[in-house]
mmCIF file of N, CA and C in Angstrom:
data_model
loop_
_atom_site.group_PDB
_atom_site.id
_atom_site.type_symbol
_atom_site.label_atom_id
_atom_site.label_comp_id
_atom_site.label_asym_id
_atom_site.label_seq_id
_atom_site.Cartn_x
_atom_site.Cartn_y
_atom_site.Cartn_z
ATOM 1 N N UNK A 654 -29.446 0.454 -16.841
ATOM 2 C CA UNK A 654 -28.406 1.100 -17.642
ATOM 3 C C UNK A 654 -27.040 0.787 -17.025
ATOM 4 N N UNK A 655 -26.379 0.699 -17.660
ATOM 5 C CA UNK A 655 -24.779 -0.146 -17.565
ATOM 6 C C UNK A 655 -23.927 1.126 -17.689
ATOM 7 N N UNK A 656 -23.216 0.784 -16.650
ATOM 8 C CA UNK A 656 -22.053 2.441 -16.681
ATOM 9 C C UNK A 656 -21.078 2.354 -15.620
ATOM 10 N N UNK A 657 -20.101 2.621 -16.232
ATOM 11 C CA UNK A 657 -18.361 2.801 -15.434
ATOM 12 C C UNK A 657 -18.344 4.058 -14.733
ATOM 13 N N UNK A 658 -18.454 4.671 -13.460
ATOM 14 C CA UNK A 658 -18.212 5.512 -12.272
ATOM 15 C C UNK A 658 -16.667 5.425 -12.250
ATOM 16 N N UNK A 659 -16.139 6.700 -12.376
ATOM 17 C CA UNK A 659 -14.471 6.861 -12.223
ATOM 18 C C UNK A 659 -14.469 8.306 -11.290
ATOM 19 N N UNK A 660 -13.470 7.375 -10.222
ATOM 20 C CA UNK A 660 -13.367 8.486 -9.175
ATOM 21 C C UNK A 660 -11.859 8.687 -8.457
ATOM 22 N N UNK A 661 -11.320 9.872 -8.006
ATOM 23 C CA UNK A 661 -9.809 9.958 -7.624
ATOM 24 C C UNK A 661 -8.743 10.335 -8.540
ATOM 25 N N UNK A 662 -9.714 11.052 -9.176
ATOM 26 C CA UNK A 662 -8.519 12.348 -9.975
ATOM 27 C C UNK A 662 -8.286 13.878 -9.234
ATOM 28 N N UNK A 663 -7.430 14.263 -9.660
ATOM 29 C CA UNK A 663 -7.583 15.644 -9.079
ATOM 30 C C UNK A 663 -5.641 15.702 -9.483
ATOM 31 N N UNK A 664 -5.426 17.061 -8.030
ATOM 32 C CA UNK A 664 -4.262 18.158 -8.849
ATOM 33 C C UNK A 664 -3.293 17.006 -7.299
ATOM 34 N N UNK A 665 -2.314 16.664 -7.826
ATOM 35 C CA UNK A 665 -1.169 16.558 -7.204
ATOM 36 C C UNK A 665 0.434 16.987 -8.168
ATOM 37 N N UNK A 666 1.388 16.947 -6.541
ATOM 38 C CA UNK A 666 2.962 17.283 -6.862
ATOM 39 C C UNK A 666 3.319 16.260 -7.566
ATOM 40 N N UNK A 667 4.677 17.083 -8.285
ATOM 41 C CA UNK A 667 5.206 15.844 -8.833
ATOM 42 C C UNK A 667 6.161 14.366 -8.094
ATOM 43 N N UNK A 668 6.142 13.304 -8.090
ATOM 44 C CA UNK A 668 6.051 12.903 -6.856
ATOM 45 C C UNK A 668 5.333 12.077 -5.754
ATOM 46 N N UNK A 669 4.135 12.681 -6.293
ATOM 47 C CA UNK A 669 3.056 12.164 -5.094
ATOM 48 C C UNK A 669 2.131 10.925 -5.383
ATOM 49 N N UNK A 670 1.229 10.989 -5.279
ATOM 50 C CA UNK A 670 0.396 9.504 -5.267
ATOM 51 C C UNK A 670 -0.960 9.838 -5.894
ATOM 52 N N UNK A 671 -1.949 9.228 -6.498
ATOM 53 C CA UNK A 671 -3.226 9.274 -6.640
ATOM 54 C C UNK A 671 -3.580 7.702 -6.495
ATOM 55 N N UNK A 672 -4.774 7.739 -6.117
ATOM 56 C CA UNK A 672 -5.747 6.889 -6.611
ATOM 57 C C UNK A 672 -6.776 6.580 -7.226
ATOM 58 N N UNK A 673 -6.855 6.003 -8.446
ATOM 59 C CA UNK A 673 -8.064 5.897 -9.106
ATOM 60 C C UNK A 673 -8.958 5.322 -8.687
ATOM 61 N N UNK A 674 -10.251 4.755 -8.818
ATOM 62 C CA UNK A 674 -11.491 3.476 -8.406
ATOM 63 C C UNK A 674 -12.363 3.595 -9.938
ATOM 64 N N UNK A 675 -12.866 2.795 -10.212
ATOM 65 C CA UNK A 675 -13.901 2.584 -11.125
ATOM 66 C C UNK A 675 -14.676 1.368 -10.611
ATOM 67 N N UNK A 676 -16.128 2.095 -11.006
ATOM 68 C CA UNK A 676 -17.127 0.800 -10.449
ATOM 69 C C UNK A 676 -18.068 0.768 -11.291
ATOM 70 N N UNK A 677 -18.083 -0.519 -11.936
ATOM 71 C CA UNK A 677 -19.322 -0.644 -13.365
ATOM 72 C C UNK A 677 -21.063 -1.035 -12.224
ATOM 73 N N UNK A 678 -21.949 -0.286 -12.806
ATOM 74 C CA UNK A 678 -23.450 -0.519 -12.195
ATOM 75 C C UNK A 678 -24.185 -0.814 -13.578
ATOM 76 N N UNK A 679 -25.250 -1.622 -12.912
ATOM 77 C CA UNK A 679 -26.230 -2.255 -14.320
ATOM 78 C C UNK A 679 -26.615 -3.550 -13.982
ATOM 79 N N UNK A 680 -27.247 -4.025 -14.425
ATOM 80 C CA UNK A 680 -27.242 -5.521 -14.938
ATOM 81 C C UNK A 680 -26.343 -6.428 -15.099
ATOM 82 N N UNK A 681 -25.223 -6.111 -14.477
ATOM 83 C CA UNK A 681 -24.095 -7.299 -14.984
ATOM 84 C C UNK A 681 -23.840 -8.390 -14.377
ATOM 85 N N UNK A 682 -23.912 -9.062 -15.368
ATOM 86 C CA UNK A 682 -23.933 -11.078 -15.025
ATOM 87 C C UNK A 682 -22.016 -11.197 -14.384
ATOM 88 N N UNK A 683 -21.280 -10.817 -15.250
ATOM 89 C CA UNK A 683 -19.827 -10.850 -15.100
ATOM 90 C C UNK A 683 -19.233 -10.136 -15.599
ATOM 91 N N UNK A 684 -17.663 -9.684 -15.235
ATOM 92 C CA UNK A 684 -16.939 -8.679 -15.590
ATOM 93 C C UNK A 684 -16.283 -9.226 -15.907
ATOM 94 N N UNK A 685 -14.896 -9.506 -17.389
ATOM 95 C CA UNK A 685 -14.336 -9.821 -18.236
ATOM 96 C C UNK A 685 -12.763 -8.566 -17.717
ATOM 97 N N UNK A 686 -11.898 -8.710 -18.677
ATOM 98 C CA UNK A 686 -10.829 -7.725 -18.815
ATOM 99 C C UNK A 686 -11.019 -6.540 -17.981
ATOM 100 N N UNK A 687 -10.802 -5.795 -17.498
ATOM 101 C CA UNK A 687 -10.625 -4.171 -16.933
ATOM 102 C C UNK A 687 -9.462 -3.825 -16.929
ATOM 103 N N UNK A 688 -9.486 -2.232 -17.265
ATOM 104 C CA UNK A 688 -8.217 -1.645 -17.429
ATOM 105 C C UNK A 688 -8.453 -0.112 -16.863
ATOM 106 N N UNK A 689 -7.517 0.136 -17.441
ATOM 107 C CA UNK A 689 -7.213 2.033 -17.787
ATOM 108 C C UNK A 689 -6.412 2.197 -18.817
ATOM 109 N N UNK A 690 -7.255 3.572 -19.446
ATOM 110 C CA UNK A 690 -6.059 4.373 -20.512
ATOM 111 C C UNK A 690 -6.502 5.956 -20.042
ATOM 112 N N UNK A 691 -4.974 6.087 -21.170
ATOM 113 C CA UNK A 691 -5.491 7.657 -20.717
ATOM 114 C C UNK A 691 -4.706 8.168 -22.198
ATOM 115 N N UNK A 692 -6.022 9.460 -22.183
ATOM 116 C CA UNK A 692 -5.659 10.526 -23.337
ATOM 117 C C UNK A 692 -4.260 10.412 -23.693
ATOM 118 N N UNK A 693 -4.249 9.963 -24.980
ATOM 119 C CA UNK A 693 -2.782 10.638 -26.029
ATOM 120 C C UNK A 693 -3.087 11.738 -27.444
ATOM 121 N N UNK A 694 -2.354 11.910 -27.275
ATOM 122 C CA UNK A 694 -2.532 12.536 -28.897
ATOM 123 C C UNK A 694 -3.528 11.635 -30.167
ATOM 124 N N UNK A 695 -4.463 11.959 -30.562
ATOM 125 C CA UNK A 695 -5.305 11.223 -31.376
ATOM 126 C C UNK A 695 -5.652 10.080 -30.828
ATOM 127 N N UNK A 696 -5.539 9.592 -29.998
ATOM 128 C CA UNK A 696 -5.935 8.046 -29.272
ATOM 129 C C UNK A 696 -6.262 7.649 -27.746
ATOM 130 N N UNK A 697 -6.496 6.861 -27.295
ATOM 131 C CA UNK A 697 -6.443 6.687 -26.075
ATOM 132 C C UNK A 697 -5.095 5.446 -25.773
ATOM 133 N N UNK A 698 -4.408 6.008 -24.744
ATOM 134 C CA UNK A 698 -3.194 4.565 -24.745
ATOM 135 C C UNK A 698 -3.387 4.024 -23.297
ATOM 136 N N UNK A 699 -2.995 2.618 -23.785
ATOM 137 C CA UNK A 699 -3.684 1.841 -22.634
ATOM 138 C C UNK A 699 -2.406 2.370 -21.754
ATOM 139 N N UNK A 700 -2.676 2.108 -19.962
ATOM 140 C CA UNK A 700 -2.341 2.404 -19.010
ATOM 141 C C UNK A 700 -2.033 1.067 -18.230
ATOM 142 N N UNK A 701 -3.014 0.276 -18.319
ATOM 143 C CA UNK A 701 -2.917 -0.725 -17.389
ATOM 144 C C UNK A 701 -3.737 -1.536 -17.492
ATOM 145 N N UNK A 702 -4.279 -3.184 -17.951
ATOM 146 C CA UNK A 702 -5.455 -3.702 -17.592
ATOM 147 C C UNK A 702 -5.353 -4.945 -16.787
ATOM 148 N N UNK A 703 -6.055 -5.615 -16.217
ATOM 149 C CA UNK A 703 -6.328 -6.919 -15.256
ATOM 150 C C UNK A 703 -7.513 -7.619 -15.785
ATOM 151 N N UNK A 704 -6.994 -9.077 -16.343
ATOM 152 C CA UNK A 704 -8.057 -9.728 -16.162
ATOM 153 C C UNK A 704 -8.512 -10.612 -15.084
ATOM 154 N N UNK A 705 -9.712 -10.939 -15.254
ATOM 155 C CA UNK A 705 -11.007 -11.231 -14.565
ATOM 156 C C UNK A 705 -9.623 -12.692 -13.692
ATOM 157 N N UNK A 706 -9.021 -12.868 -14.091
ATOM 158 C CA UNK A 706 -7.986 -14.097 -12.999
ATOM 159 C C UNK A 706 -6.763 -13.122 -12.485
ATOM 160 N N UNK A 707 -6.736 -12.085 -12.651
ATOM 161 C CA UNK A 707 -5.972 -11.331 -11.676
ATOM 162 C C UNK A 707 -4.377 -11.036 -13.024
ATOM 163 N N UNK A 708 -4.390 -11.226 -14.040
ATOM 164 C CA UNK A 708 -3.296 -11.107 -14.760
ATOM 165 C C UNK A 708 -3.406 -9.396 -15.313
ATOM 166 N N UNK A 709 -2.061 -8.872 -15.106
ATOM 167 C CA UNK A 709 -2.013 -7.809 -15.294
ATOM 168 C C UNK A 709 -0.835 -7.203 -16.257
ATOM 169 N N UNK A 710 -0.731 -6.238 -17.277
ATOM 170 C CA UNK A 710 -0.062 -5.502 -18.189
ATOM 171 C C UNK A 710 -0.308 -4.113 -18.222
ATOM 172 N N UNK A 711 0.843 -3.980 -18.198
ATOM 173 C CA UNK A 711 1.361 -2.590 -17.906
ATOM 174 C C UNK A 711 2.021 -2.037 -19.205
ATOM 175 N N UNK A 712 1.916 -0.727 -19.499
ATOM 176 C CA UNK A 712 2.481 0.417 -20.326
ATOM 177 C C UNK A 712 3.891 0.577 -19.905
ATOM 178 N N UNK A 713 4.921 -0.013 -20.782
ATOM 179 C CA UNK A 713 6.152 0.534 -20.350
ATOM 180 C C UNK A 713 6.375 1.788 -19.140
ATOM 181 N N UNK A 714 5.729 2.677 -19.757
ATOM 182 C CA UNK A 714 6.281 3.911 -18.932
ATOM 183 C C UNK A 714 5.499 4.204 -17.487
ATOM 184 N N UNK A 715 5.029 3.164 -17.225
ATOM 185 C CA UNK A 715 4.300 3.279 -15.494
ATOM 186 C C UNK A 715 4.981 1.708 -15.105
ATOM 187 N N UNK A 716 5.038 1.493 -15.338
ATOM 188 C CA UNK A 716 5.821 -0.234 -15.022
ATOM 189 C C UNK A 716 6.161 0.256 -13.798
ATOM 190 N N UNK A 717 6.892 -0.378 -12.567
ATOM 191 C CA UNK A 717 7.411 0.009 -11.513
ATOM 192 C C UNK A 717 6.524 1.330 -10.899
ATOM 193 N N UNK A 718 5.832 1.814 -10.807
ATOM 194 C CA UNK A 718 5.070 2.908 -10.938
ATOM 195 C C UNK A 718 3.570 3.048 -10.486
ATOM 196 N N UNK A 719 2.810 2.541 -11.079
ATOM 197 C CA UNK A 719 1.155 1.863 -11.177
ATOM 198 C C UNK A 719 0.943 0.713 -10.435
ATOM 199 N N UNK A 720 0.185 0.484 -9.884
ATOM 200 C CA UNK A 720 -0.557 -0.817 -9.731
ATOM 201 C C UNK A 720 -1.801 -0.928 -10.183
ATOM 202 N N UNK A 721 -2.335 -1.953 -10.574
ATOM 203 C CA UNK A 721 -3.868 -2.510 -11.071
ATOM 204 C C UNK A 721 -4.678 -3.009 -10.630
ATOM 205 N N UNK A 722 -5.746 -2.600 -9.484
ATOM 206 C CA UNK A 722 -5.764 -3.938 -9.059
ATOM 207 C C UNK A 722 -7.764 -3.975 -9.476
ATOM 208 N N UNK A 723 -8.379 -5.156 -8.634
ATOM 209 C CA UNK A 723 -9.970 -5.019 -8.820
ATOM 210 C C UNK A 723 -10.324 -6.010 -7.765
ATOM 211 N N UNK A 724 -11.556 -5.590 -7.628
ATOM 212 C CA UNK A 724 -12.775 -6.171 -6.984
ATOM 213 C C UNK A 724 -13.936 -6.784 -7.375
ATOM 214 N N UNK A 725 -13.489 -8.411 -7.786
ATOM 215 C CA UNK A 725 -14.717 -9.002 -8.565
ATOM 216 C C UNK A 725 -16.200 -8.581 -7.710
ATOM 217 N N UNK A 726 -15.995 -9.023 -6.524
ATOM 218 C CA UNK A 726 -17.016 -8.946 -5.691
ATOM 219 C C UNK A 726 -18.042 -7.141 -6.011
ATOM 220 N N UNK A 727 -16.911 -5.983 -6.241
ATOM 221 C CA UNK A 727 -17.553 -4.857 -6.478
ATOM 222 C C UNK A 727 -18.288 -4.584 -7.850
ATOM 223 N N UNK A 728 -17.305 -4.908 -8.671
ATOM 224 C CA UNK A 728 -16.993 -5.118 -9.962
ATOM 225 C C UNK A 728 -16.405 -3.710 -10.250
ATOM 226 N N UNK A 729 -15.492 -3.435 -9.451
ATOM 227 C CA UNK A 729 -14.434 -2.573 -9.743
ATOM 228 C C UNK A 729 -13.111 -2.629 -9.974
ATOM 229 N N UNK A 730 -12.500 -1.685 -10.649
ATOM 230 C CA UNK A 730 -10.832 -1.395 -10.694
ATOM 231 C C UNK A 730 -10.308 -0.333 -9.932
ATOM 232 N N UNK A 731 -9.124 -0.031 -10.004
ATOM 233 C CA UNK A 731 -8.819 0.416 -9.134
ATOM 234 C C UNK A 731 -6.845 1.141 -9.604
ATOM 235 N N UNK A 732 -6.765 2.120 -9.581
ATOM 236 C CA UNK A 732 -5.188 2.251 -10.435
ATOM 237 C C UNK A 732 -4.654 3.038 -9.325
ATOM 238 N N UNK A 733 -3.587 2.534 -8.675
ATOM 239 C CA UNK A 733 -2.663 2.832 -7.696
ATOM 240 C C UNK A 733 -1.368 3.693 -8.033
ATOM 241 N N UNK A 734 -1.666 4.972 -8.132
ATOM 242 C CA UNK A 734 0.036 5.666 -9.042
ATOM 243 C C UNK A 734 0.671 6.112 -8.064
ATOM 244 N N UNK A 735 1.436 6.095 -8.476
ATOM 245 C CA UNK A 735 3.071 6.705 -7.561
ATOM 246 C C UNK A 735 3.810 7.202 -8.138
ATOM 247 N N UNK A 736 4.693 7.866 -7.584
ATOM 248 C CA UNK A 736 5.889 8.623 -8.922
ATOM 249 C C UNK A 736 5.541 9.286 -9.669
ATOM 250 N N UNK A 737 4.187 9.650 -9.565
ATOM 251 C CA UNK A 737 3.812 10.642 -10.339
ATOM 252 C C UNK A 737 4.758 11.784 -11.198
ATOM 253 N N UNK A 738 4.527 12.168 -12.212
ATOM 254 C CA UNK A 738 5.647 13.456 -13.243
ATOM 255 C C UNK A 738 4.411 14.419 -14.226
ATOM 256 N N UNK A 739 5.428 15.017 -14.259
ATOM 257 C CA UNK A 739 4.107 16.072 -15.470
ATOM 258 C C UNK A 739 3.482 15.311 -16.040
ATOM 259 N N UNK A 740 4.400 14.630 -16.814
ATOM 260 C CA UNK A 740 4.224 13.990 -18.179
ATOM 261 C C UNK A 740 2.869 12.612 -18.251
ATOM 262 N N UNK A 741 2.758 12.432 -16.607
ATOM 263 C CA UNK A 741 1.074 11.916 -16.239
ATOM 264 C C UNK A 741 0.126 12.582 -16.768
ATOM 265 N N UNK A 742 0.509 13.998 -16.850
ATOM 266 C CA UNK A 742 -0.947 14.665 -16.800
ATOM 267 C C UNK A 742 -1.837 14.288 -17.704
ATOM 268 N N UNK A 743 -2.922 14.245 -17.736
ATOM 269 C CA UNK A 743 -4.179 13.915 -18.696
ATOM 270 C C UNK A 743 -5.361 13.389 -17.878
ATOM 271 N N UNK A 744 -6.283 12.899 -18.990
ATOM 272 C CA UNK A 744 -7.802 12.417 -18.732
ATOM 273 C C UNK A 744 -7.475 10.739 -18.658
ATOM 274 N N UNK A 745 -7.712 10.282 -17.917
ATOM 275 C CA UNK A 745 -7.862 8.608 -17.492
ATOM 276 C C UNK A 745 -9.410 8.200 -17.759
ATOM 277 N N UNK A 746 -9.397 6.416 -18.045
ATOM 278 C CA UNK A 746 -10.456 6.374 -18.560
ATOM 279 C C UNK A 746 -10.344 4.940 -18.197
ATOM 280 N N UNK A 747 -11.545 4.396 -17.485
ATOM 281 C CA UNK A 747 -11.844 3.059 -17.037
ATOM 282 C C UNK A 747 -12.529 2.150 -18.077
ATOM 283 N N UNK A 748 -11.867 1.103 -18.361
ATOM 284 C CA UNK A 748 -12.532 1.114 -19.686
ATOM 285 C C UNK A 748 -12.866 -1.174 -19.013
ATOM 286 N N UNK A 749 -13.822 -1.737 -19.301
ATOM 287 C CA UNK A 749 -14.400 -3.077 -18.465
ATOM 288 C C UNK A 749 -14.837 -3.640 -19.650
ATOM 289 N N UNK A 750 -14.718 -4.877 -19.998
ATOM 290 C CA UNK A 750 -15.369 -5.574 -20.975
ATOM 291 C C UNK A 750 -17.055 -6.472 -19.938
ATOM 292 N N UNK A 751 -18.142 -6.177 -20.406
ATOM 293 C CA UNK A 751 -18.953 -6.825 -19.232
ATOM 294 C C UNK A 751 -19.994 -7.611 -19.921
ATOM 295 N N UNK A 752 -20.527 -8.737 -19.013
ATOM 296 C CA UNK A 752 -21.697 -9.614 -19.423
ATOM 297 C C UNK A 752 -22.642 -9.141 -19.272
ATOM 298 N N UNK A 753 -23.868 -8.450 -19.907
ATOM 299 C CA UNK A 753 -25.100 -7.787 -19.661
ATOM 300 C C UNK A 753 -26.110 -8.414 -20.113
ATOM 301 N N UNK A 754 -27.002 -9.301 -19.779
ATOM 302 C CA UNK A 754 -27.837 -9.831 -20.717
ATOM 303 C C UNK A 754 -27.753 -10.627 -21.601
ATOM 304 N N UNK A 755 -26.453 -11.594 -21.539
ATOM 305 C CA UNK A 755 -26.102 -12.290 -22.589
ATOM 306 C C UNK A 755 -25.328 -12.122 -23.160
ATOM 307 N N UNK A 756 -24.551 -10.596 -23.213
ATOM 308 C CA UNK A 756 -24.051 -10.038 -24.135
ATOM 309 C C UNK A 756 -22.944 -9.768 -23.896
ATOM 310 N N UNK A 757 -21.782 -9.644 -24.499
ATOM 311 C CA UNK A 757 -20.397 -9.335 -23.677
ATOM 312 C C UNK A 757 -19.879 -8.015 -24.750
ATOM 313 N N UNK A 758 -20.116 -6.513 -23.839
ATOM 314 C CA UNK A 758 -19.982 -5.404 -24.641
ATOM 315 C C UNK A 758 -18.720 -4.735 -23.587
ATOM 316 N N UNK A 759 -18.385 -3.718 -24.803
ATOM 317 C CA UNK A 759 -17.077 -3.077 -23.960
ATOM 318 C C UNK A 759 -17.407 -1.897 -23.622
ATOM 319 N N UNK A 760 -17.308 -1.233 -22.477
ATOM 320 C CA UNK A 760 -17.836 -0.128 -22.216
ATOM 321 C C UNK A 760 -16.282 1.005 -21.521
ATOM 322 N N UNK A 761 -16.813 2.228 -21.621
ATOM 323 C CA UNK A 761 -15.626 3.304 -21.001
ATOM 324 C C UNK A 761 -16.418 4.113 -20.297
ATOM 325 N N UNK A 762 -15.973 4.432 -19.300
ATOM 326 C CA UNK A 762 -15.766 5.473 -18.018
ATOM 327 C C UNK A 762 -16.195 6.937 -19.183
ATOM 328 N N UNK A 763 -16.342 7.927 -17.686
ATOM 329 C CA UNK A 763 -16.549 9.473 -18.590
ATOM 330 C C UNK A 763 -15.251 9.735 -18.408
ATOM 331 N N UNK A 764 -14.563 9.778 -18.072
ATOM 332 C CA UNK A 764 -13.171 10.166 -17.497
ATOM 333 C C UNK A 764 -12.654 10.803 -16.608
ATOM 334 N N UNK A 765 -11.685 11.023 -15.897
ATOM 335 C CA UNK A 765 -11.320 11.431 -14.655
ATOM 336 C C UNK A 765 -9.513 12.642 -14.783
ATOM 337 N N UNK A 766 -9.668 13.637 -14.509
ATOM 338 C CA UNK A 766 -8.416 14.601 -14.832
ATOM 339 C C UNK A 766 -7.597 14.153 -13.940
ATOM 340 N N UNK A 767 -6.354 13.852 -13.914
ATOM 341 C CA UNK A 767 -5.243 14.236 -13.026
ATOM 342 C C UNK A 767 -4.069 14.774 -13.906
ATOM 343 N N UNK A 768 -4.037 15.478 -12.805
ATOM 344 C CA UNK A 768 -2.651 17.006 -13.468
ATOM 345 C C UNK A 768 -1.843 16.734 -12.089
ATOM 346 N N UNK A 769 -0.526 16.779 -12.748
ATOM 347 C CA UNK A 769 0.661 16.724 -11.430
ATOM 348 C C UNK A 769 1.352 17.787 -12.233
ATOM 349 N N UNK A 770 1.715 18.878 -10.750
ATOM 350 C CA UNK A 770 2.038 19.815 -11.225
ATOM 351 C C UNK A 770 3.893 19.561 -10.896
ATOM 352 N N UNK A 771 4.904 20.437 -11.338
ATOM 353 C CA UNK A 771 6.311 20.425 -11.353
ATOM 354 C C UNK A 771 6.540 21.244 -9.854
#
């Protein structure tokens, strides 16, 4: 069974730092695209993704802010925040495009809370 592990949420100041990790387990031949989003209103908005050659895009509003990074070797990601503000707060979500069997499916994380408080 194929599944995204998201870990390094929790309560920080506004200000401060978190770190995310995500690590896909299963069967996987190769890992494709990886990212993050996180909860918006009716949607999920992307946060950040890296592909599988190290190219990375960013959400206007973490630009200067976030980093992206991964571990082919783990087959993890990894979201580096800083500067944290309220307006972070929400559910984050690791989201990996992966090779399973032939197959190249997109899979998401359960999700992970971080709340930065004022």
């Amino acid at each position: 069974q194929v599944q995204l592990v998201e870990s390094g949420g929790g309560l920080v100041q506004a200000g401060g730092s978190l770190r995310l990790s995500c690590a896909a387990s299963g069967s996987i031949f190769s890992t494709g695209t990886m990212g993050w989003y996180r909860q918006a209103p009716g949607n999920r908005a992307l946060v950040a993704t890296i592909t599988s050659g190290g190219r990375t895009t960013y959400a206007d509003s973490v630009k200067g802010r976030f980093t992206i990074s991964r571990d082919n070797a783990k087959n993890a990601v990894y979201l580096q925040m800083n500067g944290l503000t309220p307006e972070d707060t929400t559910v984050y979500y690791c989201n990996a495009d992966l090779l399973v069997l032939g197959n190249l499916k997109n899979y998401w994380g359960q999700g992970t809370q971080v709340t930065v408080s004022s």
